[in-house]
GROMACS .gro file of C-alpha atoms in nm:
model
  449
    1MET     CA    1   2.789  -0.505  -0.933
    2GLU     CA    2   2.778  -0.500  -1.312
    3ARG     CA    3   2.410  -0.553  -1.391
    4ALA     CA    4   2.090  -0.572  -1.188
    5VAL     CA    5   1.767  -0.683  -1.354
    6VAL     CA    6   1.431  -0.567  -1.214
    7LEU     CA    7   1.130  -0.772  -1.321
    8GLY     CA    8   0.835  -0.533  -1.324
    9GLY     CA    9   0.818  -0.163  -1.407
   10SER     CA   10   0.540  -0.051  -1.175
   11TYR     CA   11   0.579   0.139  -0.846
   12ALA     CA   12   0.789  -0.110  -0.648
   13GLY     CA   13   1.006  -0.195  -0.948
   14LEU     CA   14   1.078   0.172  -1.015
   15LEU     CA   15   1.182   0.232  -0.654
   16ALA     CA   16   1.405  -0.076  -0.663
   17ALA     CA   17   1.567   0.052  -0.984
   18ARG     CA   18   1.630   0.388  -0.819
   19ILE     CA   19   1.808   0.221  -0.526
   20LEU     CA   20   2.008  -0.012  -0.749
   21SER     CA   21   2.123   0.275  -0.968
   22SER     CA   22   2.362   0.371  -0.686
   23HIS     CA   23   2.513   0.021  -0.667
   24ALA     CA   24   2.517  -0.129  -1.019
   25ALA     CA   25   2.686  -0.020  -1.339
   26GLU     CA   26   2.365  -0.103  -1.526
   27VAL     CA   27   2.006  -0.146  -1.410
   28LEU     CA   28   1.764  -0.308  -1.656
   29ILE     CA   29   1.389  -0.289  -1.595
   30VAL     CA   30   1.204  -0.571  -1.771
   31GLU     CA   31   0.835  -0.500  -1.825
   32GLN     CA   32   0.601  -0.666  -2.072
   33ASP     CA   33   0.377  -0.358  -2.096
   34ILE     CA   34   0.502  -0.042  -2.261
   35LEU     CA   35   0.676   0.190  -2.017
   36ASP     CA   36   0.482   0.505  -2.093
   37GLY     CA   37   0.283   0.550  -1.775
   38GLU     CA   38  -0.046   0.449  -1.936
   39THR     CA   39  -0.012   0.083  -2.016
   40VAL     CA   40   0.220  -0.044  -1.742
   41GLY     CA   41   0.015  -0.266  -1.515
   42ARG     CA   42  -0.288  -0.250  -1.742
   43GLY     CA   43  -0.387  -0.594  -1.614
   44ALA     CA   44  -0.423  -0.456  -1.261
   45PRO     CA   45  -0.766  -0.288  -1.231
   46HIS     CA   46  -0.684  -0.154  -0.883
   47ARG     CA   47  -0.455   0.103  -1.048
   48ARG     CA   48  -0.761   0.313  -1.126
   49GLN     CA   49  -0.885   0.303  -0.770
   50LEU     CA   50  -0.826   0.587  -0.523
   51HIS     CA   51  -0.466   0.608  -0.397
   52VAL     CA   52  -0.295   0.837  -0.148
   53LEU     CA   53   0.066   0.825  -0.034
   54LEU     CA   54   0.097   0.807   0.344
   55ASP     CA   55   0.334   1.033   0.534
   56MET     CA   56   0.618   0.782   0.563
   57GLY     CA   57   0.589   0.703   0.193
   58ARG     CA   58   0.605   1.075   0.113
   59VAL     CA   59   0.918   1.119   0.328
   60LEU     CA   60   1.095   0.828   0.160
   61LEU     CA   61   0.991   0.937  -0.188
   62GLU     CA   62   1.141   1.279  -0.121
   63ARG     CA   63   1.460   1.109   0.000
   64PHE     CA   64   1.485   0.898  -0.316
   65PHE     CA   65   1.388   1.186  -0.549
   66PRO     CA   66   1.466   1.526  -0.393
   67GLY     CA   67   1.212   1.791  -0.486
   68ILE     CA   68   0.951   1.546  -0.616
   69THR     CA   69   0.678   1.665  -0.376
   70GLU     CA   70   0.703   2.018  -0.514
   71GLU     CA   71   0.710   1.879  -0.867
   72LEU     CA   72   0.400   1.667  -0.814
   73VAL     CA   73   0.204   1.954  -0.660
   74ARG     CA   74   0.314   2.190  -0.938
   75ASP     CA   75   0.179   1.944  -1.197
   76GLY     CA   76  -0.159   1.898  -1.030
   77ALA     CA   77  -0.124   1.670  -0.728
   78HIS     CA   78  -0.229   1.791  -0.382
   79LEU     CA   79  -0.059   1.784  -0.044
   80GLY     CA   80  -0.302   1.707   0.232
   81THR     CA   81  -0.190   1.822   0.575
   82GLY     CA   82  -0.343   1.939   0.903
   83SER     CA   83  -0.706   2.043   0.880
   84THR     CA   84  -0.724   1.977   0.503
   85VAL     CA   85  -0.731   1.607   0.593
   86LYS     CA   86  -1.064   1.521   0.754
   87LEU     CA   87  -1.102   1.180   0.916
   88TYR     CA   88  -1.428   1.053   1.062
   89VAL     CA   89  -1.494   0.771   1.304
   90GLY     CA   90  -1.854   0.690   1.231
   91ASP     CA   91  -2.001   1.036   1.168
   92VAL     CA   92  -1.775   1.222   1.415
   93MET     CA   93  -1.479   1.415   1.275
   94LYS     CA   94  -1.145   1.363   1.448
   95ILE     CA   95  -0.911   1.637   1.562
   96PRO     CA   96  -0.643   1.700   1.293
   97ALA     CA   97  -0.295   1.548   1.307
   98GLU     CA   98   0.032   1.677   1.159
   99ASN     CA   99   0.088   1.404   0.902
  100SER     CA  100   0.105   1.496   0.533
  101MET     CA  101  -0.016   1.289   0.238
  102ILE     CA  102   0.024   1.320  -0.138
  103SER     CA  103  -0.307   1.296  -0.320
  104ALA     CA  104  -0.292   1.197  -0.687
  105THR     CA  105  -0.394   0.909  -0.910
  106ARG     CA  106  -0.153   0.619  -0.923
  107PRO     CA  107  -0.075   0.654  -1.297
  108PHE     CA  108   0.009   1.022  -1.239
  109LEU     CA  109   0.239   0.936  -0.948
  110GLU     CA  110   0.409   0.649  -1.131
  111ASP     CA  111   0.458   0.858  -1.444
  112HIS     CA  112   0.654   1.119  -1.249
  113ILE     CA  113   0.864   0.858  -1.073
  114ARG     CA  114   0.925   0.675  -1.400
  115ARG     CA  115   1.055   0.991  -1.564
  116ARG     CA  116   1.293   1.047  -1.274
  117VAL     CA  117   1.417   0.686  -1.281
  118LEU     CA  118   1.461   0.666  -1.659
  119ALA     CA  119   1.657   0.991  -1.652
  120LEU     CA  120   1.928   0.812  -1.454
  121PRO     CA  121   2.215   0.740  -1.694
  122ASN     CA  122   2.262   0.375  -1.593
  123VAL     CA  123   1.893   0.271  -1.594
  124LYS     CA  124   1.751   0.114  -1.910
  125THR     CA  125   1.428  -0.061  -1.999
  126LEU     CA  126   1.343  -0.371  -2.198
  127THR     CA  127   0.990  -0.447  -2.316
  128ALA     CA  128   0.983  -0.823  -2.272
  129ARG     CA  129   0.813  -1.108  -2.089
  130ALA     CA  130   1.009  -1.298  -1.824
  131HIS     CA  131   0.973  -1.678  -1.837
  132ASP     CA  132   1.224  -1.827  -1.597
  133LEU     CA  133   1.534  -1.774  -1.390
  134VAL     CA  134   1.882  -1.885  -1.484
  135SER     CA  135   2.038  -2.077  -1.196
  136SER     CA  136   2.395  -2.196  -1.156
  137GLY     CA  137   2.609  -2.291  -0.859
  138GLY     CA  138   2.356  -2.194  -0.593
  139ARG     CA  139   2.285  -1.850  -0.733
  140ILE     CA  140   2.055  -1.680  -0.979
  141SER     CA  141   2.269  -1.560  -1.266
  142GLY     CA  142   2.005  -1.425  -1.502
  143VAL     CA  143   1.656  -1.432  -1.648
  144ARG     CA  144   1.507  -1.589  -1.960
  145VAL     CA  145   1.286  -1.349  -2.157
  146SER     CA  146   1.104  -1.323  -2.488
  147SER     CA  147   0.913  -1.063  -2.684
  148PRO     CA  148   0.585  -0.974  -2.504
  149GLY     CA  149   0.384  -1.072  -2.812
  150ASP     CA  150   0.516  -1.428  -2.818
  151SER     CA  151   0.325  -1.734  -2.698
  152PRO     CA  152   0.328  -1.812  -2.324
  153ALA     CA  153   0.615  -2.061  -2.373
  154PRO     CA  154   0.805  -1.962  -2.690
  155ALA     CA  155   1.067  -2.196  -2.828
  156THR     CA  156   1.323  -1.916  -2.853
  157GLN     CA  157   1.414  -1.719  -2.544
  158ASP     CA  158   1.692  -1.473  -2.473
  159THR     CA  159   1.904  -1.484  -2.159
  160LEU     CA  160   1.978  -1.170  -1.961
  161GLU     CA  161   2.279  -1.215  -1.736
  162ALA     CA  162   2.256  -1.044  -1.398
  163ASP     CA  163   2.444  -1.014  -1.071
  164LEU     CA  164   2.115  -0.944  -0.893
  165VAL     CA  165   1.754  -1.014  -0.996
  166VAL     CA  166   1.466  -0.830  -0.829
  167ASP     CA  167   1.116  -0.977  -0.840
  168ALA     CA  168   0.878  -0.678  -0.856
  169MET     CA  169   0.609  -0.861  -1.055
  170GLY     CA  170   0.338  -0.798  -0.798
  171ARG     CA  171   0.055  -1.031  -0.706
  172SER     CA  172   0.091  -1.213  -1.038
  173THR     CA  173   0.451  -1.314  -0.965
  174ARG     CA  174   0.559  -1.658  -1.088
  175LEU     CA  175   0.874  -1.667  -0.877
  176GLY     CA  176   0.760  -1.952  -0.652
  177LYS     CA  177   0.710  -2.191  -0.944
  178TRP     CA  178   1.040  -2.089  -1.098
  179LEU     CA  179   1.224  -2.155  -0.773
  180GLU     CA  180   1.071  -2.501  -0.744
  181GLN     CA  181   1.177  -2.582  -1.099
  182HIS     CA  182   1.536  -2.509  -0.997
  183GLY     CA  183   1.525  -2.716  -0.678
  184TRP     CA  184   1.446  -2.441  -0.428
  185GLN     CA  185   1.149  -2.414  -0.193
  186GLN     CA  186   0.877  -2.153  -0.218
  187ALA     CA  187   0.859  -1.911   0.072
  188PRO     CA  188   0.591  -1.993   0.332
  189LEU     CA  189   0.269  -1.809   0.249
  190ASP     CA  190   0.033  -1.656   0.507
  191ARG     CA  191  -0.317  -1.573   0.382
  192LEU     CA  192  -0.620  -1.394   0.521
  193LYS     CA  193  -0.943  -1.418   0.322
  194LEU     CA  194  -1.129  -1.085   0.309
  195ASP     CA  195  -1.380  -1.073   0.019
  196LEU     CA  196  -1.340  -0.696  -0.014
  197GLY     CA  197  -1.506  -0.499  -0.290
  198TYR     CA  198  -1.430  -0.139  -0.379
  199ALA     CA  199  -1.536   0.112  -0.637
  200THR     CA  200  -1.398   0.450  -0.742
  201ALA     CA  201  -1.560   0.727  -0.942
  202PHE     CA  202  -1.419   1.062  -1.049
  203PHE     CA  203  -1.615   1.387  -1.026
  204HIS     CA  204  -1.552   1.737  -1.155
  205ARG     CA  205  -1.393   1.948  -0.879
  206GLY     CA  206  -1.493   2.308  -0.838
  207ASP     CA  207  -1.486   2.512  -0.519
  208GLU     CA  208  -1.730   2.288  -0.328
  209LEU     CA  209  -1.484   2.201  -0.049
  210PRO     CA  210  -1.206   2.462  -0.061
  211ASP     CA  211  -1.053   2.353   0.269
  212THR     CA  212  -1.053   1.977   0.201
  213VAL     CA  213  -0.789   1.771   0.021
  214ILE     CA  214  -0.859   1.425   0.167
  215ALA     CA  215  -1.149   1.292   0.371
  216GLN     CA  216  -1.226   0.944   0.497
  217ALA     CA  217  -1.509   0.802   0.702
  218ALA     CA  218  -1.435   0.469   0.869
  219PRO     CA  219  -1.677   0.267   1.082
  220ASN     CA  220  -1.657   0.296   1.459
  221PRO     CA  221  -1.473  -0.026   1.560
  222SER     CA  222  -1.686  -0.062   1.873
  223SER     CA  223  -2.015  -0.066   1.676
  224ARG     CA  224  -1.951  -0.366   1.452
  225SER     CA  225  -2.158  -0.677   1.495
  226PRO     CA  226  -2.284  -0.960   1.274
  227GLU     CA  227  -2.630  -0.805   1.280
  228ALA     CA  228  -2.508  -0.454   1.188
  229PRO     CA  229  -2.163  -0.489   1.032
  230GLY     CA  230  -2.114  -0.118   0.970
  231ASN     CA  231  -1.828  -0.223   0.750
  232ALA     CA  232  -1.864   0.027   0.467
  233SER     CA  233  -1.594   0.289   0.430
  234VAL     CA  234  -1.587   0.598   0.208
  235ALA     CA  235  -1.302   0.826   0.107
  236LEU     CA  236  -1.242   1.122  -0.121
  237ALA     CA  237  -0.928   1.290  -0.247
  238ALA     CA  238  -0.857   1.590  -0.466
  239VAL     CA  239  -0.647   1.472  -0.761
  240GLU     CA  240  -0.493   1.618  -1.073
  241GLY     CA  241  -0.715   1.736  -1.356
  242LYS     CA  242  -0.948   1.930  -1.124
  243ARG     CA  243  -1.119   1.609  -1.014
  244TRP     CA  244  -1.236   1.440  -0.698
  245ALA     CA  245  -1.161   1.069  -0.664
  246ILE     CA  246  -1.427   0.908  -0.446
  247ALA     CA  247  -1.405   0.548  -0.326
  248LEU     CA  248  -1.657   0.319  -0.161
  249THR     CA  249  -1.553  -0.008  -0.001
  250GLY     CA  250  -1.736  -0.292   0.165
  251TYR     CA  251  -1.705  -0.659   0.252
  252ALA     CA  252  -1.898  -0.970   0.153
  253THR     CA  253  -2.262  -0.880   0.081
  254HIS     CA  254  -2.199  -0.511   0.153
  255ARG     CA  255  -1.971  -0.462  -0.148
  256PRO     CA  256  -2.047  -0.157  -0.367
  257GLY     CA  257  -2.180  -0.203  -0.719
  258GLY     CA  258  -2.098  -0.023  -1.041
  259ASP     CA  259  -2.422   0.165  -1.099
  260PRO     CA  260  -2.359   0.544  -1.107
  261GLU     CA  261  -2.691   0.633  -0.944
  262GLN     CA  262  -2.643   0.383  -0.663
  263PHE     CA  263  -2.297   0.531  -0.615
  264ARG     CA  264  -2.449   0.879  -0.580
  265ASP     CA  265  -2.718   0.751  -0.342
  266PHE     CA  266  -2.451   0.609  -0.116
  267MET     CA  267  -2.272   0.946  -0.119
  268ARG     CA  268  -2.593   1.127  -0.020
  269GLN     CA  269  -2.623   0.908   0.289
  270SER     CA  270  -2.261   0.947   0.394
  271VAL     CA  271  -2.073   1.205   0.602
  272LEU     CA  272  -2.107   1.573   0.515
  273PRO     CA  273  -1.818   1.618   0.264
  274LEU     CA  274  -1.942   1.336   0.043
  275ARG     CA  275  -2.300   1.460   0.056
  276GLU     CA  276  -2.186   1.794  -0.086
  277LEU     CA  277  -2.021   1.623  -0.384
  278ALA     CA  278  -2.307   1.391  -0.476
  279GLU     CA  279  -2.448   1.635  -0.732
  280CYS     CA  280  -2.115   1.711  -0.904
  281ASP     CA  281  -2.067   1.591  -1.261
  282MET     CA  282  -1.924   1.240  -1.279
  283VAL     CA  283  -1.621   1.206  -1.508
  284GLY     CA  284  -1.642   0.862  -1.670
  285GLY     CA  285  -1.807   0.565  -1.503
  286VAL     CA  286  -1.760   0.366  -1.183
  287GLU     CA  287  -1.449   0.148  -1.164
  288ASN     CA  288  -1.508  -0.173  -0.969
  289SER     CA  289  -1.245  -0.404  -0.829
  290SER     CA  290  -1.216  -0.679  -0.570
  291PHE     CA  291  -0.957  -0.801  -0.325
  292LYS     CA  292  -1.011  -1.161  -0.220
  293GLU     CA  293  -0.730  -1.203   0.031
  294SER     CA  294  -0.424  -1.050   0.191
  295TRP     CA  295  -0.100  -1.244   0.178
  296ARG     CA  296   0.264  -1.230   0.277
  297ARG     CA  297   0.558  -1.449   0.184
  298ASP     CA  298   0.808  -1.488   0.467
  299PHE     CA  299   1.147  -1.559   0.314
  300THR     CA  300   1.315  -1.548   0.655
  301ARG     CA  301   1.151  -1.883   0.739
  302LEU     CA  302   1.345  -2.059   0.462
  303SER     CA  303   1.662  -2.251   0.551
  304ARG     CA  304   1.819  -2.199   0.208
  305PHE     CA  305   1.773  -1.954  -0.076
  306PRO     CA  306   1.970  -1.875  -0.392
  307ARG     CA  307   2.214  -1.589  -0.400
  308GLY     CA  308   2.151  -1.298  -0.632
  309LEU     CA  309   1.774  -1.272  -0.581
  310VAL     CA  310   1.546  -1.040  -0.382
  311VAL     CA  311   1.171  -0.970  -0.379
  312ILE     CA  312   0.990  -0.639  -0.332
  313GLY     CA  313   0.638  -0.494  -0.331
  314ASP     CA  314   0.322  -0.700  -0.372
  315ALA     CA  315   0.530  -1.000  -0.476
  316MET     CA  316   0.634  -1.021  -0.109
  317ALA     CA  317   0.325  -0.887   0.067
  318SER     CA  318  -0.014  -0.754  -0.037
  319VAL     CA  319  -0.240  -0.626   0.241
  320ASN     CA  320  -0.591  -0.483   0.243
  321PRO     CA  321  -0.588  -0.173   0.015
  322LEU     CA  322  -0.849  -0.007   0.236
  323TYR     CA  323  -0.569   0.107   0.468
  324GLY     CA  324  -0.366   0.271   0.191
  325GLN     CA  325  -0.037   0.110   0.297
  326GLY     CA  326   0.073  -0.052  -0.031
  327LEU     CA  327   0.273   0.236  -0.183
  328THR     CA  328   0.437   0.323   0.148
  329LEU     CA  329   0.520  -0.041   0.220
  330ALA     CA  330   0.697  -0.063  -0.117
  331ALA     CA  331   0.898   0.248  -0.030
  332LEU     CA  332   0.996   0.099   0.307
  333GLN     CA  333   1.111  -0.219   0.132
  334ALA     CA  334   1.316  -0.008  -0.110
  335SER     CA  335   1.472   0.162   0.191
  336ALA     CA  336   1.550  -0.183   0.334
  337LEU     CA  337   1.717  -0.275   0.004
  338SER     CA  338   1.925   0.042   0.022
  339ALA     CA  339   2.038  -0.033   0.376
  340TYR     CA  340   2.125  -0.390   0.280
  341LEU     CA  341   2.335  -0.287  -0.020
  342GLN     CA  342   2.511  -0.016   0.180
  343SER     CA  343   2.615  -0.280   0.434
  344LYS     CA  344   2.847  -0.428   0.168
  345PRO     CA  345   2.700  -0.782   0.183
  346SER     CA  346   2.909  -1.081   0.090
  347PRO     CA  347   2.847  -1.204  -0.267
  348HIS     CA  348   2.874  -1.559  -0.134
  349ASP     CA  349   2.557  -1.533   0.079
  350ALA     CA  350   2.187  -1.512   0.001
  351ALA     CA  351   2.028  -1.173   0.070
  352TRP     CA  352   1.922  -1.263   0.424
  353GLY     CA  353   2.009  -0.916   0.546
  354TYR     CA  354   1.760  -0.764   0.306
  355PHE     CA  355   1.487  -1.018   0.378
  356ARG     CA  356   1.518  -0.961   0.754
  357ARG     CA  357   1.491  -0.584   0.710
  358ALA     CA  358   1.200  -0.616   0.468
  359ALA     CA  359   1.020  -0.866   0.691
  360ALA     CA  360   1.037  -0.622   0.982
  361VAL     CA  361   0.830  -0.361   0.796
  362VAL     CA  362   0.606  -0.616   0.622
  363ASN     CA  363   0.518  -0.777   0.955
  364VAL     CA  364   0.413  -0.443   1.102
  365ALA     CA  365   0.183  -0.364   0.808
  366TRP     CA  366   0.047  -0.720   0.806
  367GLN     CA  367  -0.030  -0.721   1.179
  368MET     CA  368  -0.202  -0.383   1.165
  369ALA     CA  369  -0.415  -0.471   0.863
  370ALA     CA  370  -0.498  -0.820   0.986
  371PHE     CA  371  -0.595  -0.690   1.330
  372ALA     CA  372  -0.842  -0.445   1.173
  373ASP     CA  373  -0.975  -0.705   0.927
  374LEU     CA  374  -1.044  -0.955   1.203
  375ALA     CA  375  -1.305  -0.714   1.342
  376GLN     CA  376  -1.520  -0.799   1.039
  377PRO     CA  377  -1.784  -1.063   1.123
  378HIS     CA  378  -1.712  -1.269   0.810
  379VAL     CA  379  -1.332  -1.284   0.864
  380THR     CA  380  -1.269  -1.591   1.074
  381GLY     CA  381  -0.903  -1.576   1.172
  382PRO     CA  382  -0.664  -1.710   1.276
  383TYR     CA  383  -0.674  -1.469   1.571
  384PRO     CA  384  -0.346  -1.366   1.736
  385ARG     CA  385  -0.284  -1.436   2.102
  386GLY     CA  386  -0.450  -1.177   2.325
  387TYR     CA  387  -0.669  -1.051   2.044
  388GLU     CA  388  -0.970  -0.960   2.260
  389VAL     CA  389  -0.761  -0.755   2.502
  390LEU     CA  390  -0.586  -0.576   2.216
  391ARG     CA  391  -0.920  -0.515   2.045
  392ARG     CA  392  -1.056  -0.339   2.353
  393VAL     CA  393  -0.741  -0.132   2.385
  394ASN     CA  394  -0.768  -0.036   2.017
  395GLU     CA  395  -1.130   0.072   2.062
  396MET     CA  396  -1.034   0.288   2.361
  397VAL     CA  397  -0.740   0.451   2.180
  398THR     CA  398  -0.948   0.509   1.864
  399ALA     CA  399  -1.231   0.667   2.065
  400ALA     CA  400  -0.987   0.889   2.258
  401SER     CA  401  -0.811   0.994   1.937
  402ILE     CA  402  -1.126   1.169   1.817
  403SER     CA  403  -1.074   1.457   2.059
  404ASP     CA  404  -0.730   1.414   2.216
  405SER     CA  405  -0.457   1.556   1.993
  406ARG     CA  406  -0.169   1.370   2.158
  407VAL     CA  407  -0.334   1.030   2.139
  408ASN     CA  408  -0.443   1.100   1.783
  409GLN     CA  409  -0.092   1.200   1.675
  410VAL     CA  410   0.054   0.875   1.807
  411LEU     CA  411  -0.223   0.675   1.639
  412MET     CA  412  -0.179   0.855   1.307
  413ASP     CA  413   0.201   0.811   1.318
  414VAL     CA  414   0.139   0.438   1.355
  415LEU     CA  415  -0.116   0.426   1.074
  416HIS     CA  416   0.121   0.622   0.848
  417LEU     CA  417   0.393   0.363   0.922
  418ARG     CA  418   0.617   0.624   1.084
  419THR     CA  419   0.602   0.460   1.428
  420HIS     CA  420   0.584   0.100   1.544
  421PRO     CA  421   0.240  -0.009   1.675
  422LYS     CA  422   0.400  -0.076   2.016
  423ALA     CA  423   0.378   0.301   2.066
  424LEU     CA  424   0.002   0.260   2.120
  425THR     CA  425   0.059   0.038   2.424
  426ARG     CA  426   0.300   0.271   2.600
  427PRO     CA  427   0.174   0.344   2.954
  428THR     CA  428   0.164   0.720   2.887
  429VAL     CA  429  -0.056   0.673   2.580
  430LEU     CA  430  -0.289   0.424   2.748
  431LEU     CA  431  -0.320   0.642   3.058
  432ARG     CA  432  -0.403   0.949   2.854
  433ALA     CA  433  -0.657   0.757   2.646
  434ALA     CA  434  -0.821   0.619   2.961
  435GLN     CA  435  -0.834   0.965   3.118
  436THR     CA  436  -0.988   1.110   2.804
  437MET     CA  437  -1.258   0.845   2.798
  438LEU     CA  438  -1.327   0.893   3.170
  439CYS     CA  439  -1.373   1.266   3.117
  440HIS     CA  440  -1.614   1.196   2.830
  441ARG     CA  441  -1.810   0.953   3.045
  442GLN     CA  442  -1.834   1.201   3.334
  443SER     CA  443  -1.939   1.476   3.095
  444ARG     CA  444  -2.220   1.259   2.956
  445ILE     CA  445  -2.335   1.173   3.310
  446GLY     CA  446  -2.334   1.543   3.401
  447ARG     CA  447  -2.543   1.636   3.099
  448ALA     CA  448  -2.787   1.354   3.171
  449GLY     CA  449  -2.824   1.473   3.530
   0.00000   0.00000   0.00000
């Protein structure tokens, strides 16, 4: 492959460029914002919200960039593992699991990855705005671009020839319209309306919680009801710059606002770690954002697709950010791209092998997020077959995971995208969860007697 063009220089685009650097003589990242780690993605307010990298994402990042975990921690990031990660169901803290997470702001993480990618000798960048694809003979052969300061549809555009084009333009991708203009169909789109609101504030970090790197308090899934939604979630993470990043999330009418004092009041009423930080000095203001709906584009349901084109990151699927899966999902898609390219695909075929691999991981993340979202009273479906049975099983497993280390480890491996959700329905896991709940019930009866 002579040249691969990646449209988008944010997280997913950088990972795609890293993978392509092993298969193309030249990789060109096209980004309309300056590639300096500060302005890339400036139109995406969620970049300033709390981010953590799940265990599977950390493993893959280390595989793509050996030694990067040590580098990140040396420069100010934190590695949350074991008892330094405190997870609450309601107001009850769960037993620790063995998963590890990288805690840092997204600009910090992207800046380190960008430096690694741009240090590769065959990776270059172009500050430009993409306007259209170049199509010929059933394949995408390039991209039309212009200077980022030009009008939305400038009269003069340059053509970048490419053997492979990667759409990493995120939720604002225009790929579907471009495909239709060239006689191709858009990929079928699944949507789930959420009406999620979230807010992040940064606080000065001293020695308030010396044994805590990450903490999250999620509602008890068995306590939700239309009358008492219990749908607020809070999280904190130690990040670079001796700061705490604290995030509040809620749905519909329970969405957090941007008032600093209201933010502190919410912290004072939350689980213990957040209460202890409520009086710390706030660094800056409260950053608000919203997430109207999850979506996924299923390219495997198309009967025809041009050669020389793949899609990665939020341009393919964007699920509820509350579950922290976005960065890890992008890494899994990059791994799927690597496996596809290593299979020596035929240049005469569309990238079906990649889309099948990517769909496998996207579908897992989508099903997990959608299943949890459907527990919200205002989210109306569609509900999957057997939803009520699965919901009850999930409640049992979640309740058992609070105190049973084996059940919790399986659950956390699933949530960290290391293990397929089918692991939760294995007879051994269900039996252990049921036995744990029976013991709890008998213990409560004994105390009552």
